[in-house]
Coordinates of C-alpha atoms in Angstrom, one line a residue:
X8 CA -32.4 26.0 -24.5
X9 CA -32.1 23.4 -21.7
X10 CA -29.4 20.6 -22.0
X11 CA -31.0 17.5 -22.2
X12 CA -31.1 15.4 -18.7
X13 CA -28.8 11.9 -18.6
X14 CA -32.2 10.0 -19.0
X15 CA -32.9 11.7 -22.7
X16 CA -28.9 11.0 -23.8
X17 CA -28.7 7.6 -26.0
X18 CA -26.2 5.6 -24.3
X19 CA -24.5 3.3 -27.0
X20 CA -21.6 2.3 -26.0
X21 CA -21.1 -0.8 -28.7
X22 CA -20.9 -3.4 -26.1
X23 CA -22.1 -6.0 -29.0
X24 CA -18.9 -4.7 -31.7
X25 CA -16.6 -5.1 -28.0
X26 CA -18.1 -8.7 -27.3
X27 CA -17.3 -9.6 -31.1
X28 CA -13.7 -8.4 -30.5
X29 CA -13.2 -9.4 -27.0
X30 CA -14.3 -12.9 -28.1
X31 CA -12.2 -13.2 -30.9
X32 CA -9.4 -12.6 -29.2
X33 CA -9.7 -14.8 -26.4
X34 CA -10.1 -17.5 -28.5
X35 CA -6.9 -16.5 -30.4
X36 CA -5.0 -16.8 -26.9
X37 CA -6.6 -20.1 -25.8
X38 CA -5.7 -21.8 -29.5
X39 CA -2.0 -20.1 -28.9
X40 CA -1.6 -21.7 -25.9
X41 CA -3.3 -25.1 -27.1
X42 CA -6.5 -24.4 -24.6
X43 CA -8.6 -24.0 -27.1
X44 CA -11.4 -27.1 -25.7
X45 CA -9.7 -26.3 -22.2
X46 CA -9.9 -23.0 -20.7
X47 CA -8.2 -22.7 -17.9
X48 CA -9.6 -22.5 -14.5
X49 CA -6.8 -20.7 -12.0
X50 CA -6.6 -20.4 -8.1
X51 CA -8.3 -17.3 -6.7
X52 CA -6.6 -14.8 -5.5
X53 CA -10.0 -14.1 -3.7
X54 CA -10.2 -17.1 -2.2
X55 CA -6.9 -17.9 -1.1
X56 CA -6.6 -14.4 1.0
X57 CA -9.8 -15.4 3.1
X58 CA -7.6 -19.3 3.2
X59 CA -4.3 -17.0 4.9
X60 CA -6.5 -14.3 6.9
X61 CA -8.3 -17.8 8.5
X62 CA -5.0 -19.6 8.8
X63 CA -3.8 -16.7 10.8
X64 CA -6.2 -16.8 13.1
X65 CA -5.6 -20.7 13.6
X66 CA -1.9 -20.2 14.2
X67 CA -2.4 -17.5 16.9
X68 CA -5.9 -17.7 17.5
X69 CA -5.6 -15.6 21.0
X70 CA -4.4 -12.8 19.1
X71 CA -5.9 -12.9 15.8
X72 CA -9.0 -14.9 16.1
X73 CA -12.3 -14.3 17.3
X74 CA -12.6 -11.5 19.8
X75 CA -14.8 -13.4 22.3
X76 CA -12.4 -17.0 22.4
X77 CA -11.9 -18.0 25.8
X78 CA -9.9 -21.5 26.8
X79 CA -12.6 -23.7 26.0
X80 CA -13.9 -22.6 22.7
X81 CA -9.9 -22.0 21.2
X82 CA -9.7 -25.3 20.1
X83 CA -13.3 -25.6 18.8
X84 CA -12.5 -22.7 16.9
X85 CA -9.2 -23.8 15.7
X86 CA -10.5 -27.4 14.5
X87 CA -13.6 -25.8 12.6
X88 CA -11.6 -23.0 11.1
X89 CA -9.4 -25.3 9.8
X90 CA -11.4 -28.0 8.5
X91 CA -13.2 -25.3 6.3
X92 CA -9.7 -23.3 5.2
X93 CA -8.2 -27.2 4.5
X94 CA -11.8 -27.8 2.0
X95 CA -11.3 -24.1 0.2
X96 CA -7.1 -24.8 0.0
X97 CA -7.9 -28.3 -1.7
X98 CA -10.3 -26.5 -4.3
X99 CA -7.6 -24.4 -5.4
X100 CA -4.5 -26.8 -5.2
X101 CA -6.7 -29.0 -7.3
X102 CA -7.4 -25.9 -9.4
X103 CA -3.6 -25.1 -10.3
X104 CA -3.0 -29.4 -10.7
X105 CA -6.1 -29.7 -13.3
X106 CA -4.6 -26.2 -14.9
X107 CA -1.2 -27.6 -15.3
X108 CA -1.8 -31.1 -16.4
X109 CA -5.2 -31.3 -17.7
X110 CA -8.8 -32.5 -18.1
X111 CA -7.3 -36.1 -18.8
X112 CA -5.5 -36.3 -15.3
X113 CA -8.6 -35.3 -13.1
X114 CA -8.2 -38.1 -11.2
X115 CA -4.5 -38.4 -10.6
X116 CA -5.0 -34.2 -9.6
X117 CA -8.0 -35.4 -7.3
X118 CA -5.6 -37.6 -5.4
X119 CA -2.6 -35.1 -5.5
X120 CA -4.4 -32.3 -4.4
X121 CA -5.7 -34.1 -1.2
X122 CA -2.1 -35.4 -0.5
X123 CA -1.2 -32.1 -0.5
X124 CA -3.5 -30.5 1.4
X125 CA -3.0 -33.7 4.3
X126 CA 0.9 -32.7 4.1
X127 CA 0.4 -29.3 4.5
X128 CA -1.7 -29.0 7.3
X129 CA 0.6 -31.6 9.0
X130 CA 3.7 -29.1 8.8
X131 CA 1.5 -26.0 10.2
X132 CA 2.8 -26.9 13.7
X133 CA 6.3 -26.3 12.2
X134 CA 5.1 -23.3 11.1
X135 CA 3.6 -22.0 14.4
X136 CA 7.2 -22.8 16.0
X137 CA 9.3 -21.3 13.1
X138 CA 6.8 -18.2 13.2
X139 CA 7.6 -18.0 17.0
X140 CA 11.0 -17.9 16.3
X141 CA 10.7 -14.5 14.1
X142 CA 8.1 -12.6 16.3
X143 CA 11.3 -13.3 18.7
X144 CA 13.8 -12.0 16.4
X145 CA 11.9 -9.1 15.6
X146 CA 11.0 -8.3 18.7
X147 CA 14.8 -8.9 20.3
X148 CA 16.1 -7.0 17.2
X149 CA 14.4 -3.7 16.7
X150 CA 14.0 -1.3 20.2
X151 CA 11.2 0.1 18.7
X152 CA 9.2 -3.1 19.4
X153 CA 6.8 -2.7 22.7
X154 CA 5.8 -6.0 22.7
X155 CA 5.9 -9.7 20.7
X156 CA 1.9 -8.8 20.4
X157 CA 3.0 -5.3 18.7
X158 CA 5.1 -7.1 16.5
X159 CA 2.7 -9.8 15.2
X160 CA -0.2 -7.6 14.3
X161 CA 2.0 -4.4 12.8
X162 CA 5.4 -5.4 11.3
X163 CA 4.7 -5.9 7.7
X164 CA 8.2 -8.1 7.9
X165 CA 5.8 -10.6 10.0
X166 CA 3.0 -10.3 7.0
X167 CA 5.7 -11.0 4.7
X168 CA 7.1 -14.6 6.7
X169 CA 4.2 -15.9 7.5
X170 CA 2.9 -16.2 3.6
X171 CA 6.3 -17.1 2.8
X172 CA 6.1 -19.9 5.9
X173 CA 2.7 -21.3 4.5
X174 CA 3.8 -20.6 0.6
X175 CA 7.4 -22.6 0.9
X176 CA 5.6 -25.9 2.2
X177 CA 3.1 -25.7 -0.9
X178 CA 5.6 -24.7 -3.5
X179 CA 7.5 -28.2 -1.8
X180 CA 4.7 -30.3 -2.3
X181 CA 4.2 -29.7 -5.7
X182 CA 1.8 -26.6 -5.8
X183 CA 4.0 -23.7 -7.0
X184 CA 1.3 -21.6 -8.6
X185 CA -1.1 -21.3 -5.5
X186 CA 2.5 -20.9 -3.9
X187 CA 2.9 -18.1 -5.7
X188 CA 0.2 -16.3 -5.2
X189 CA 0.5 -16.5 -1.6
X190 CA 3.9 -14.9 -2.4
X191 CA 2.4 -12.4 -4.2
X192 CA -0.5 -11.3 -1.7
X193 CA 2.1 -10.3 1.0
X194 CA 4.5 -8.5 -2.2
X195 CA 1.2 -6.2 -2.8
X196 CA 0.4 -5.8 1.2
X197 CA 3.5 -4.9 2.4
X198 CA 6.3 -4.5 -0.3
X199 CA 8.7 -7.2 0.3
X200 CA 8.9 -9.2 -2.7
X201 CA 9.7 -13.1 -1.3
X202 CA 9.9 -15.6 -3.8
X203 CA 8.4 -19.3 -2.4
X204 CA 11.3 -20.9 -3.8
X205 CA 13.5 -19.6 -1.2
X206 CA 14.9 -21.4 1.7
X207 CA 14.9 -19.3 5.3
X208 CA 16.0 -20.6 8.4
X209 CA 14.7 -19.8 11.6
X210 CA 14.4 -16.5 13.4
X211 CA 14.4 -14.3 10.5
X212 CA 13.9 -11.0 11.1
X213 CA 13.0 -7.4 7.9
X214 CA 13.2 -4.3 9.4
X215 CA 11.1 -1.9 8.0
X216 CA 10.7 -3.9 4.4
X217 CA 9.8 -2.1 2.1
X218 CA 11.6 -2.9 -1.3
X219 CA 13.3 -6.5 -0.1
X220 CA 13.8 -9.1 -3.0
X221 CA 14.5 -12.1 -2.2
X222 CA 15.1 -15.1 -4.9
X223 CA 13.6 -18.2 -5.8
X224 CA 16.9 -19.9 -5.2
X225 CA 18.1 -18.0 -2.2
X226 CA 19.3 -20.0 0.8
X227 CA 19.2 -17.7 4.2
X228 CA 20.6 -19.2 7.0
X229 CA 19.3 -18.6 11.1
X230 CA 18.9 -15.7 12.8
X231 CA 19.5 -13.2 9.7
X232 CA 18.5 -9.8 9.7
X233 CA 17.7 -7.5 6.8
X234 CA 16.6 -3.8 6.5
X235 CA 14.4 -2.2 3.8
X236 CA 15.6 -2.0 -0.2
X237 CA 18.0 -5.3 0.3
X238 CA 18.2 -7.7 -2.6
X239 CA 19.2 -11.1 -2.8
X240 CA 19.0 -11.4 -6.9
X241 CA 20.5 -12.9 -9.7
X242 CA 23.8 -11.7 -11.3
X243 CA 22.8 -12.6 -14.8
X244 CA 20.4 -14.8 -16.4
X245 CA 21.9 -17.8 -18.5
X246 CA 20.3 -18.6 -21.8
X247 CA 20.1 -22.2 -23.8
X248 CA 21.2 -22.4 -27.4
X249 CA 17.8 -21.4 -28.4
X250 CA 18.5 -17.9 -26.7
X251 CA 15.3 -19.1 -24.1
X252 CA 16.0 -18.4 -20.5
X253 CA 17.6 -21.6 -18.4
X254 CA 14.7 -22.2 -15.3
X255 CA 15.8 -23.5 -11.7
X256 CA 19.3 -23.0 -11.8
X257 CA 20.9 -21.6 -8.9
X258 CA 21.0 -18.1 -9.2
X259 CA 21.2 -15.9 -6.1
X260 CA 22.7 -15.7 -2.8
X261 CA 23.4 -18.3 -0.1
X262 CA 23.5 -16.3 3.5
X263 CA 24.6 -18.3 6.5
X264 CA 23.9 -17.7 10.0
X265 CA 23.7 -14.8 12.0
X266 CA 24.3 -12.5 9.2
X267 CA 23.0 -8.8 9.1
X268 CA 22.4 -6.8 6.3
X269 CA 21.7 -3.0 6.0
X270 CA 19.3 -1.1 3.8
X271 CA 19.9 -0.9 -0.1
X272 CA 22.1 -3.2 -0.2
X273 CA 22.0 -5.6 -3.3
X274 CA 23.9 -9.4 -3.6
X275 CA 24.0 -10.9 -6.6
X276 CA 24.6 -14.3 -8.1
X277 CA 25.4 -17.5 -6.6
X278 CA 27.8 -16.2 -3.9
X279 CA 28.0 -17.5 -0.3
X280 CA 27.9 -14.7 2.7
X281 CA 30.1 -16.3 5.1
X282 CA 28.7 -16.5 9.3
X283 CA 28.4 -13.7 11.2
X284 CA 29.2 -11.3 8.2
X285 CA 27.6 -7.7 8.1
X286 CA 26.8 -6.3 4.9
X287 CA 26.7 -2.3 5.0
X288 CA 24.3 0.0 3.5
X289 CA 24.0 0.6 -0.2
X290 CA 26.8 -2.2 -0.8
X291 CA 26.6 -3.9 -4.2
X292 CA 28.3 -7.3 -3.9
X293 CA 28.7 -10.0 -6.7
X294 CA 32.1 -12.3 -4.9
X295 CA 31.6 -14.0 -2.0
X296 CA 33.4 -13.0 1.5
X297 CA 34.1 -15.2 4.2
X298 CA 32.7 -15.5 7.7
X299 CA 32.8 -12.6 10.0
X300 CA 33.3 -10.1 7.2
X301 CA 32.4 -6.8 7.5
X302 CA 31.8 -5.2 3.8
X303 CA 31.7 -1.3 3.5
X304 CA 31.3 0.7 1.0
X305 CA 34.8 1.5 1.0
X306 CA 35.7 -2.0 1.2
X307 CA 34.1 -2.6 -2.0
X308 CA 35.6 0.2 -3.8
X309 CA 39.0 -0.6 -2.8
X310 CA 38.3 -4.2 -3.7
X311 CA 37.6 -3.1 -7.3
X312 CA 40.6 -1.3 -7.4
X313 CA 43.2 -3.2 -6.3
X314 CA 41.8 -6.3 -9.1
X315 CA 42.3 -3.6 -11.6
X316 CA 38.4 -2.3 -11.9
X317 CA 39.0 1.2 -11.5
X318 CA 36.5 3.1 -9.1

């Protein structure tokens, strides 16, 4: 007897039972969350990778733009790029303002979402320069690097800054969902995990990368270098009386200038790493240690011992 073909197999797959159930529980989570007249309407994650891939291109438009630019056309190309990325970024700031305070506030979030928008593109020379700065580092810092070229289009450490860059001025002006995102995008490309909240000084420079945390409240200072598996995370997490989670305290590392830090290591808390410190591999450090430090992990054992820790 012949098995029957696909065509002669009744395909019921209860989509109309699913539907039911899908629907019902949608609508649960909308009346949890007190959306239930106001579903929400996010930023695309869609979307805003074509806004950075296109922002890219305007910030080094020799090397990442069109492959035919010459001199004349570059700045044609820059000005129209922009002017359509600027439109797109405004749809989804707006997005994330109408998300976060409401159908009643369209107006104010009309307003606010242009204002940001005009800031940010204003500070995307800043970016070009600070950008600059850690193509430079990376290039000065690692011998493996040919070229600043090299370094731009292959080091995922440059992926990682430049989202972080553009994702720090929004998550300034009052946009710290998009921000996110942003943040995200370059966590899922290249594996370094930056939060937008973070402040980095110039000429920063991730070797390798893979597996760097960085905070929302870390403050890295200029020309800091880290290698892959780092962490600059919180020591613990403070709670309110209600047991809920405190949000936006200070919470992880401050790392001043010229500071280098080797892979694995992990900082935690609200410690300061003094100037021109170097942090070894695999260290885990929760005190802080004063400029020109140089922390082993020997160092660190006999630290714990000597205050009684035991190794």
């Amino acid at each position: 007897m012949n098995s029957p073909g696909y065509q002669d197999i009744k395909q019921d797959w209860g989509i109309d039972e699913l539907v039911t159930k899908l629907r019902h529980l949608r609508v649960q989570s909308l009346e949890t969350r007190h959306r239930r007249d106001r579903p929400p309407k996010l930023p695309s994650r869609k979307e805003l990778q074509k806004i950075l891939d296109g922002l890219g291109a305007v910030l080094f438009p020799n090397r990442l733009g069109l492959p035919d630019l010459n001199d004349e056309g570059i700045d044609y190309f820059v000005g129209h790029t922009l002017d359509t990325l600027l439109r797109e970024l405004y749809k989804q700031i707006r997005r994330e303002l109408q998300f976060t305070s409401g159908h009643t506030a369209v107006d104010d979030a009309y307003q606010q979402s242009v204002a940001i928008t005009r800031e940010f593109a204003a500070r995307l020379p800043e970016v070009r320069t600070l950008l600059d700065s850690d193509i430079q580092a990376a290039y000065e810092g690692d011998p493996a690097a040919r070229s600043s070229d090299e370094v731009l289009v292959c080091y995922p450490g440059i992926t990682a800054i430049t989202h972080h860059r553009l994702a720090h001025i929004l998550y300034q002006l009052g946009a710290p969902l998009v921000a996110r995102i942003i943040s995200e995008l370059a966590h899922s490309a290249t594996g370094i995990d930056i939060h937008p909240g973070a402040k980095i000084g110039e000429s920063f420079f991730i070797d390798h990368g893979t597996g760097v945390v960085i905070g929302e409240t870390a403050v890295i200072g200029r020309h800091v270098r880290v290698y892959q598996a780092v962490t600059l995370g919180a020591k613990r997490f403070q709670k309110d009386e209600d047991g809920i989670l405190v949000k936006g305290n200070a919470r992880h590392p401050i790392v001043e200038d010229d500071v280098v830090i080797y892979a694995g290591a992990t900082i935690l808390g609200r410690i300061i790493i003094g100037r021109g410190s170097t942090i070894g591999g695999n260290v885990w450090l929760t005190y802080s240690v004063p400029p020109g430090s140089n922390i082993t992990q020997a160092h660190v054992r006999s630290e714990l011992f000597h205050d009684g820790g035991g190794i």
